[in-house]
mmCIF file of C-alpha atoms and ligand atoms in Angstrom:
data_model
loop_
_atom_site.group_PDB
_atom_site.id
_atom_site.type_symbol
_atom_site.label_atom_id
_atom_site.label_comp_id
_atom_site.label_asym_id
_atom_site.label_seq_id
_atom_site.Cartn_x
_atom_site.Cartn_y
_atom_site.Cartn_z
ATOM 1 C CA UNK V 1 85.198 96.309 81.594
ATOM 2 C CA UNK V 2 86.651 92.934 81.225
ATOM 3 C CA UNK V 3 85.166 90.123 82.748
ATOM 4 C CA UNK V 4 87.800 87.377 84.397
ATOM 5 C CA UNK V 5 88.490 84.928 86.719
ATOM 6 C CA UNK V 6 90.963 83.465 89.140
ATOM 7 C CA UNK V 7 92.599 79.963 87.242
ATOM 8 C CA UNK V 8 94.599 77.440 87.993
ATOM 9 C CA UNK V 9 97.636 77.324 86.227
ATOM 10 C CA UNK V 10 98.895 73.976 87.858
ATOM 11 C CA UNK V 11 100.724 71.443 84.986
ATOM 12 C CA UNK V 12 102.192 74.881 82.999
ATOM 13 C CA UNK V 13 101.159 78.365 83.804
ATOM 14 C CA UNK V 14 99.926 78.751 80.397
ATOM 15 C CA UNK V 15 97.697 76.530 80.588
ATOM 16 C CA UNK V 16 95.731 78.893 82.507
ATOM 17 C CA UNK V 17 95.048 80.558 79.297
ATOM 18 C CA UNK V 18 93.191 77.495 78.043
ATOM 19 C CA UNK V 19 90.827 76.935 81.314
ATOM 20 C CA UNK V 20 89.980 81.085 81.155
ATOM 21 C CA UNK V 21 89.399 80.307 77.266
ATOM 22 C CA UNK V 22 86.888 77.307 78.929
ATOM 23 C CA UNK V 23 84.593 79.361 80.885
ATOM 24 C CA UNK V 24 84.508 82.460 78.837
ATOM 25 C CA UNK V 25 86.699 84.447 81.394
ATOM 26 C CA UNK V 26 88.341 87.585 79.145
ATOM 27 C CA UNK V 27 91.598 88.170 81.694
ATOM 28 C CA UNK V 28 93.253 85.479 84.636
ATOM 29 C CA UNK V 29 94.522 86.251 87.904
ATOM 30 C CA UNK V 30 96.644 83.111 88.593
ATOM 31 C CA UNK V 31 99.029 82.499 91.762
ATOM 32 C CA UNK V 32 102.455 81.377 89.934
ATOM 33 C CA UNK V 33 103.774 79.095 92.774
ATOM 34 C CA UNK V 34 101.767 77.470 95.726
ATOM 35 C CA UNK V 35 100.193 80.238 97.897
ATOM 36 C CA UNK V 36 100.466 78.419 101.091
ATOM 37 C CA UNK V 37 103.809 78.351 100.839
ATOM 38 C CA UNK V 38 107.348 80.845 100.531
ATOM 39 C CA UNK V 39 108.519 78.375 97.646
ATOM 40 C CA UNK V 40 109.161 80.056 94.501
ATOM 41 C CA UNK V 41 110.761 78.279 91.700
ATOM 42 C CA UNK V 42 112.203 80.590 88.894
ATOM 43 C CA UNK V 43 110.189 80.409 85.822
ATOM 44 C CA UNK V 44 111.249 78.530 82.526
ATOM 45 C CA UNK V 45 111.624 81.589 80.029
ATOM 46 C CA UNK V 46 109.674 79.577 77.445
ATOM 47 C CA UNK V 47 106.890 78.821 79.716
ATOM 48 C CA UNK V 48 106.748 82.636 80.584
ATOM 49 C CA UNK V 49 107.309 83.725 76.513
ATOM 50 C CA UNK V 50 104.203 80.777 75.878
ATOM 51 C CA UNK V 51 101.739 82.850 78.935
ATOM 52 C CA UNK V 52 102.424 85.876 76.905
ATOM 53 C CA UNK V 53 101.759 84.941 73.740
ATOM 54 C CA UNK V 54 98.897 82.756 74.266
ATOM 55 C CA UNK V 55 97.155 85.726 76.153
ATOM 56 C CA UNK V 56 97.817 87.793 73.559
ATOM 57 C CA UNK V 57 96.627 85.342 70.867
ATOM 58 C CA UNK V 58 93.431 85.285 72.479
ATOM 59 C CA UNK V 59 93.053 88.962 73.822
ATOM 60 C CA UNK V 60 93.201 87.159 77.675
ATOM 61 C CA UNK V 61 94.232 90.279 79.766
ATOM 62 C CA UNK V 62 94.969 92.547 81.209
ATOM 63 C CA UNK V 63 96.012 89.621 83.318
ATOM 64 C CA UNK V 64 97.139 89.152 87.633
ATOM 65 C CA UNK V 65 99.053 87.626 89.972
ATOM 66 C CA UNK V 66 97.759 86.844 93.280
ATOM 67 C CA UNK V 67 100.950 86.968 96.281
ATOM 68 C CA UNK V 68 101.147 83.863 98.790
ATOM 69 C CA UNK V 69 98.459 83.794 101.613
ATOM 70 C CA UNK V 70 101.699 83.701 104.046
ATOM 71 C CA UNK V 71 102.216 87.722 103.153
ATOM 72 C CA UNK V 72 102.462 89.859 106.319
ATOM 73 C CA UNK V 73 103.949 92.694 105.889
ATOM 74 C CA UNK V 74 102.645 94.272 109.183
ATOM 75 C CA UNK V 75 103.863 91.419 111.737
ATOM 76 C CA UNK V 76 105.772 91.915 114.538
ATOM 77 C CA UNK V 77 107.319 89.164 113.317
ATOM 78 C CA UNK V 78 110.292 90.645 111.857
ATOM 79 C CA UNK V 79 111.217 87.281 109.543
ATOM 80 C CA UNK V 80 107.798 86.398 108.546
ATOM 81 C CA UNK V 81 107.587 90.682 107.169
ATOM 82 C CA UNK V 82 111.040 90.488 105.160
ATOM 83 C CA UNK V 83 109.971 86.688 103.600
ATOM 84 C CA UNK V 84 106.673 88.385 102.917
ATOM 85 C CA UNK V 85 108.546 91.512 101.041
ATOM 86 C CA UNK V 86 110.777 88.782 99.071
ATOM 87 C CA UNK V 87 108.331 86.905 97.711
ATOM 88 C CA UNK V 88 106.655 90.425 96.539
ATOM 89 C CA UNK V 89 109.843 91.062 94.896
ATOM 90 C CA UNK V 90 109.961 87.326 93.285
ATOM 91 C CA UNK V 91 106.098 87.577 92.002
ATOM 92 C CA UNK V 92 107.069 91.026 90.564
ATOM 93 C CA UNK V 93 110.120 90.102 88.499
ATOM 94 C CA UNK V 94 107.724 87.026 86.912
ATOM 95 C CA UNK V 95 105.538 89.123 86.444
ATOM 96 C CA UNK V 96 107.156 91.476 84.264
ATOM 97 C CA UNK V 97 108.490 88.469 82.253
ATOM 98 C CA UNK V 98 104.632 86.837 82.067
ATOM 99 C CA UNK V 99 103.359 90.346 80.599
ATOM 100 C CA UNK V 100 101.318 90.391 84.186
ATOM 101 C CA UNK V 101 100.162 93.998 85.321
ATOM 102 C CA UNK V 102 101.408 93.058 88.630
ATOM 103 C CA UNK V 103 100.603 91.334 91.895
ATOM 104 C CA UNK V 104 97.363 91.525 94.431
ATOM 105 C CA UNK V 105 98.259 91.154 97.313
ATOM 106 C CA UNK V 106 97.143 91.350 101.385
ATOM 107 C CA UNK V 107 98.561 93.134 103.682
ATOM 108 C CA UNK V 108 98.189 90.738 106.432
ATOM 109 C CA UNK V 109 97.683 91.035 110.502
ATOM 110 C CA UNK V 110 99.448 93.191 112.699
ATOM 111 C CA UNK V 111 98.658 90.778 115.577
ATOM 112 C CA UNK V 112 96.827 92.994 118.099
ATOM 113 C CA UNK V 113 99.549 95.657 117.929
ATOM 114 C CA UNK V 114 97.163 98.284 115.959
ATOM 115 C CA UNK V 115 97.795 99.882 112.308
ATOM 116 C CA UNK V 116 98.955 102.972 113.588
ATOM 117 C CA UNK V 117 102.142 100.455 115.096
ATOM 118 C CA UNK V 118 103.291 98.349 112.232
ATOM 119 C CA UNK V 119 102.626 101.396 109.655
ATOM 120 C CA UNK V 120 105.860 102.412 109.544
ATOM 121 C CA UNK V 121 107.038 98.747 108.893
ATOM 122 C CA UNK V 122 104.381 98.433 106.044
ATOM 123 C CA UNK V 123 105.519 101.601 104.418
ATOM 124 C CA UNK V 124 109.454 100.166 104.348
ATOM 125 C CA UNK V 125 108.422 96.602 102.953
ATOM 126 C CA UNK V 126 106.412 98.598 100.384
ATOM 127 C CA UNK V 127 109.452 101.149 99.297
ATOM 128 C CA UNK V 128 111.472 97.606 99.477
ATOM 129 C CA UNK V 129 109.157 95.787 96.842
ATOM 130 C CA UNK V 130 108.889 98.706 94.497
ATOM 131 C CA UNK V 131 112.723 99.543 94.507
ATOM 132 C CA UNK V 132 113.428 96.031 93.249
ATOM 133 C CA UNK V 133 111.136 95.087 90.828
ATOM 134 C CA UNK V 134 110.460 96.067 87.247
ATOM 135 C CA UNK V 135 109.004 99.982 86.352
ATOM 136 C CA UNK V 136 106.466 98.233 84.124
ATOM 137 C CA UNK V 137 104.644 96.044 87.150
ATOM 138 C CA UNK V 138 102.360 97.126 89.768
ATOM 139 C CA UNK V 139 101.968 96.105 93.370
ATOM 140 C CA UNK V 140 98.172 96.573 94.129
ATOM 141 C CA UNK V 141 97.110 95.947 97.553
ATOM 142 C CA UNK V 142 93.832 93.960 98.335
ATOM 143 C CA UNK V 143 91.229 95.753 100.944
ATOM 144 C CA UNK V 144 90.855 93.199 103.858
ATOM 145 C CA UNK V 145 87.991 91.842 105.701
ATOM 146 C CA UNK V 146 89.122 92.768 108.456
ATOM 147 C CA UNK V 147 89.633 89.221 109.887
ATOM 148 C CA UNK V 148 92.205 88.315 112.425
ATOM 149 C CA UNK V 149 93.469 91.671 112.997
ATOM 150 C CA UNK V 150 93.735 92.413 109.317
ATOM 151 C CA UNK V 151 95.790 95.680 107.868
ATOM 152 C CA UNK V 152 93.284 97.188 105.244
ATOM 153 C CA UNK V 153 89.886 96.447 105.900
ATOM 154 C CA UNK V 154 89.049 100.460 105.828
ATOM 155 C CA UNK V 155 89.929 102.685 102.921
ATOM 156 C CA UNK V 156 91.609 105.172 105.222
ATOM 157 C CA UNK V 157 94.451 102.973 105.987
ATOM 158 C CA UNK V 158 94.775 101.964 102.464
ATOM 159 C CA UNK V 159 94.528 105.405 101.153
ATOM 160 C CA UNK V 160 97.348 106.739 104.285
ATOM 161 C CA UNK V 161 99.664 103.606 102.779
ATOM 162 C CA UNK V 162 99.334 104.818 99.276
ATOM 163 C CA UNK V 163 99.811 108.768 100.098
ATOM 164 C CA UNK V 164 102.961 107.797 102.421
ATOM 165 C CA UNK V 165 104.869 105.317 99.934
ATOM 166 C CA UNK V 166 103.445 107.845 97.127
ATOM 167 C CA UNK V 167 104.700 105.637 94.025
ATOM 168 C CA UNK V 168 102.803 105.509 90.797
ATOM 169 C CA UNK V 169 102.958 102.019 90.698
ATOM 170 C CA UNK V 170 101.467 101.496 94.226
ATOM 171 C CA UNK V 171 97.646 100.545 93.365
ATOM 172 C CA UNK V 172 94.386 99.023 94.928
ATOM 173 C CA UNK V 173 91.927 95.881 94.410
ATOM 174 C CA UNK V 174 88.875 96.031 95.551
ATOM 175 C CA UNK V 175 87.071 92.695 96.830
ATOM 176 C CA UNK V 176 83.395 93.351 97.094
ATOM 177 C CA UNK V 177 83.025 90.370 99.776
ATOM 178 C CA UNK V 178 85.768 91.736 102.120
ATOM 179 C CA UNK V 179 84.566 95.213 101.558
ATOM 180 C CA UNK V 180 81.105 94.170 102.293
ATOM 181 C CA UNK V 181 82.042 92.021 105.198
ATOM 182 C CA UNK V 182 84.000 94.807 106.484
ATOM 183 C CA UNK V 183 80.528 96.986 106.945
ATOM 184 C CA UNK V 184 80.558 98.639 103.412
ATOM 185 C CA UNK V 185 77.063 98.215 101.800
ATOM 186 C CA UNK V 186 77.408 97.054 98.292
ATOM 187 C CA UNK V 187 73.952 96.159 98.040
ATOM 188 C CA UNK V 188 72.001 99.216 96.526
ATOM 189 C CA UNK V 189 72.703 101.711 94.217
ATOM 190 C CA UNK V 190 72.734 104.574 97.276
ATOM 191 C CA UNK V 191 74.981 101.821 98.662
ATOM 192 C CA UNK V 192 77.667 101.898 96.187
ATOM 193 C CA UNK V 193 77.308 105.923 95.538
ATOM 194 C CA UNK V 194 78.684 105.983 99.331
ATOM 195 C CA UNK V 195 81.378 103.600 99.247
ATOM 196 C CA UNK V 196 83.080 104.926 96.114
ATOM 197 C CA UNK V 197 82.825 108.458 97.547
ATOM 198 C CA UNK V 198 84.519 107.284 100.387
ATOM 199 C CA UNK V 199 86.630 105.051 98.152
ATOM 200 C CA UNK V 200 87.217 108.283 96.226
ATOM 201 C CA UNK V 201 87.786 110.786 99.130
ATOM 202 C CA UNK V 202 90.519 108.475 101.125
ATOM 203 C CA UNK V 203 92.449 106.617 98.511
ATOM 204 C CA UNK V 204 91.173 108.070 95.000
ATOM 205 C CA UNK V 205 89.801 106.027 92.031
ATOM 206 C CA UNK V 206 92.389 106.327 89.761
ATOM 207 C CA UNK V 207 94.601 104.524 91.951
ATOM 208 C CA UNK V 208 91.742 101.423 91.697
ATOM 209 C CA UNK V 209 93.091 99.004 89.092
ATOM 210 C CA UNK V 210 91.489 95.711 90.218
ATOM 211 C CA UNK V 211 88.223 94.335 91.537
ATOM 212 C CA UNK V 212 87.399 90.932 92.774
ATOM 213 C CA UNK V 213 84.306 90.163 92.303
ATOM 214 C CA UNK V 214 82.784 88.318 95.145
ATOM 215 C CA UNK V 215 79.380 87.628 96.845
ATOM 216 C CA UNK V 216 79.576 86.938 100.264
ATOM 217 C CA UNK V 217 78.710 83.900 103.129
ATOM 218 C CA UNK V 218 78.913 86.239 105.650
ATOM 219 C CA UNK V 219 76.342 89.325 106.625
ATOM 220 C CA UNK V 220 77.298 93.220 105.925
ATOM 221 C CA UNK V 221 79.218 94.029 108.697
ATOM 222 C CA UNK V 222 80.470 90.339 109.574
ATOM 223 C CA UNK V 223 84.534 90.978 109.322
ATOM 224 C CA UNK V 224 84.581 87.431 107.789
ATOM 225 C CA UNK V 225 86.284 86.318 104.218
ATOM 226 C CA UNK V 226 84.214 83.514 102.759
ATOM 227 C CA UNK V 227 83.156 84.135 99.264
ATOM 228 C CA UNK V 228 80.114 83.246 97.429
ATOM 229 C CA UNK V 229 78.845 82.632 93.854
ATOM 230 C CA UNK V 230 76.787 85.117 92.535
ATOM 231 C CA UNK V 231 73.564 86.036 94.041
ATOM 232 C CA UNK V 232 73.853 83.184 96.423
ATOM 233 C CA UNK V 233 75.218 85.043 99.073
ATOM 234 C CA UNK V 234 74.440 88.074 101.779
ATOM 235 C CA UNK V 235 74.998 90.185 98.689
ATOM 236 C CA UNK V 236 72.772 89.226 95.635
ATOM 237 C CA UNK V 237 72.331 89.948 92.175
ATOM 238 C CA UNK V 238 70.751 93.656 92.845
ATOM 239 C CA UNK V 239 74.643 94.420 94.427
ATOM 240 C CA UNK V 240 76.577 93.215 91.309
ATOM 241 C CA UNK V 241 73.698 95.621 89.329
ATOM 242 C CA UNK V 242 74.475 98.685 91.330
ATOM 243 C CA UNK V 243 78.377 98.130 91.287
ATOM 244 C CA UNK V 244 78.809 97.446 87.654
ATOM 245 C CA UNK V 245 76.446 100.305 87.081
ATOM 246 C CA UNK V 246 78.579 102.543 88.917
ATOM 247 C CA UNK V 247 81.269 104.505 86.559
ATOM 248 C CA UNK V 248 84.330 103.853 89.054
ATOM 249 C CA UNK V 249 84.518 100.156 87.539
ATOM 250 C CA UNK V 250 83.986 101.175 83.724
ATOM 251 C CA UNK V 251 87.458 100.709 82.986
ATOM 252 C CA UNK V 252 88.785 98.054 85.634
ATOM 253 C CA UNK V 253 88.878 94.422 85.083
ATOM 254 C CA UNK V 254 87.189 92.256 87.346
ATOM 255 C CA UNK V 255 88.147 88.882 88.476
ATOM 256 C CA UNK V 256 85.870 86.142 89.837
ATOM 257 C CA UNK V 257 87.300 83.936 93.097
ATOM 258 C CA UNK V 258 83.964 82.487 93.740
ATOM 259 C CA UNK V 259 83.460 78.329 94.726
ATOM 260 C CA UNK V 260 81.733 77.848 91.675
ATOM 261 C CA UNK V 261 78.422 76.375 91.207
ATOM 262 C CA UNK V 262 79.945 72.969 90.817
ATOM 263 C CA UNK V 263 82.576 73.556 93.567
ATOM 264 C CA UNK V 264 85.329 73.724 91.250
ATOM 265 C CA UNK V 265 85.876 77.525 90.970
ATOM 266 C CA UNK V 266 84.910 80.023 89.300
ATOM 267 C CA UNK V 267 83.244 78.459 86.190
ATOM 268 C CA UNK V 268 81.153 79.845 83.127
ATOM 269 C CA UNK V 269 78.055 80.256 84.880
ATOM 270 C CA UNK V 270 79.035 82.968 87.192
ATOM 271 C CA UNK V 271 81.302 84.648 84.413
ATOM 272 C CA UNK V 272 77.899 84.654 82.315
ATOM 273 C CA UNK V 273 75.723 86.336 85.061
ATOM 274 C CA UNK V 274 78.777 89.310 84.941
ATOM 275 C CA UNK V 275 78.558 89.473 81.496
ATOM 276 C CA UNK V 276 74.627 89.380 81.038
ATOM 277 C CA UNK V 277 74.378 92.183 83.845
ATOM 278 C CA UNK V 278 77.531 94.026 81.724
ATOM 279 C CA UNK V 279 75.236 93.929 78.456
ATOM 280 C CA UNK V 280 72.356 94.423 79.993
ATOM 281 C CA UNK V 281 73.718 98.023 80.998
ATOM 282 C CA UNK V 282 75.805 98.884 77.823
ATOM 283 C CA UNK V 283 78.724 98.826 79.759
ATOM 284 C CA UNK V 284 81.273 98.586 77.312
ATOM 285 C CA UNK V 285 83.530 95.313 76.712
HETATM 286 ZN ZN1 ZN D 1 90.151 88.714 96.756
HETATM 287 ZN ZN1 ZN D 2 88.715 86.672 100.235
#
């Protein structure tokens, strides 16, 4: 189970190595152009050929990409969907020259309309991705909070998205503060037992290749994203316990996208509290 965090990798992407290296992080999930916006600017094959070697140098990985916060591959909005699916395919051809396992991504809103009425949409931008990017990436969807009319807050849309599109290289994140803010109970080891049944039963574990690791602002139940450091939120230490405990996460890497105790991200402190709880329980590294 390796223990990571989401970096900045503003100034040169590898530098990203170097602030994981910092706080003690042991893989990165990095965004490799602004996430607010569709701009995407081609990167330098030296800069990519310097990410991979650095991360390899240092046994950083296996590493992430997160997709663009404008990703919406559910709207009604016809343009907004296809920009969405292009900067999927973008993030998935740098990825393959980075040495990245792929991109986490959300699904976005289907504005009121319902899942049941943009799935057929979703499924096409999926196939669209996946036909042209690289065999050797994965596109790993992010459960939602449920927020705004969010695709993916429930495992059984997730899992009915994954059965449809039925690629290999279609996988899932998990995000323990939307999945708690979305009414799923993280808190307890009974807690966890029944979400990664459910987990199991509508999408399957093998298919899980990501967790972000999360306390949460919000209560259980809340539909709100607003993360939390560890065991300063709704969630506390007890959750991160029962969840690392649980075997569905042995071999999945988790990545911290907390505020930080200082404000400035996810930082060594919370990374430590991970890897205390990780040794603590013999998990292995
Ligand atoms: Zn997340
Ligand atoms: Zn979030």
């Amino acid at each position: 189970m390796r223990i990571g965090a989401h970096v900045s990798a503003s100034g040169r992407l590898d530098k990203a190595i170097d602030r994981a290296l910092e706080i003690g992080a042991e893989a990165v999930q990095i965004f490799p152009s602004p996430p607010q916006g569709w701009a995407f600017k081609p990167i330098d094959e030296k800069v990519a050929a310097d990410f991979k070697t650095k991360a390899r140098e240092h046994g950083i990985g296996p590493n992430a990409f997160h997709g663009v916060y404008l990703i919406s591959l559910g709207s009604p909005d016809v343009e907004l969907a296809r920009k969405g699916t292009q900067s999927l395919v973008s993030y998935m051809n740098a990825a393959h020259d980075l040495g990245v396992m792929g991109t986490i991504f959300h699904l976005g809103s289907h504005r009121g309309r319902g899942f049941e009425a943009c799935f057929r949409q979703v499924c096409e931008s999926l196939n669209r991705v996946l036909d042209n990017s690289p065999d050797d990436t994965l596109l790993i969807i992010e459960n939602s909070a449920g927020m705004g009319d969010h695709v993916g807050s429930k495992f059984q849309q997730i899992g009915a998205l994954l059965r449809e599109v039925a690629s290999p290289r279609l996988k899932v994140c998990l995000d323990t503060q939307h999945a708690f803010a979305a009414g799923y109970d993280l808190t307890t080891p009974a807690g966890v037992a029944a979400t990664m049944a459910e987990f199991e039963r509508e999408i399957g574990a093998r298919h899980l290749v990501a967790v972000h690791c999360n306390d949460s602002k919000p209560a259980l139940g809340a539909g709100v994203d607003r993360h939390e450091n560890l065991g300063e939120g709704r969630m506390g230490i007890a959750a991160f316990e029962a969840i690392l405990a649980h075997p569905a996460f042995r071999d999945v890497p988790f990545y911290l996208e907390v505020p930080g105790f200082e404000g400035t991200g996810p930082d060594a402190r919370n990374i430590d509290i991970l890897k205390s709880i990780r040794q603590k329980l013999s998990v292995p590294v």
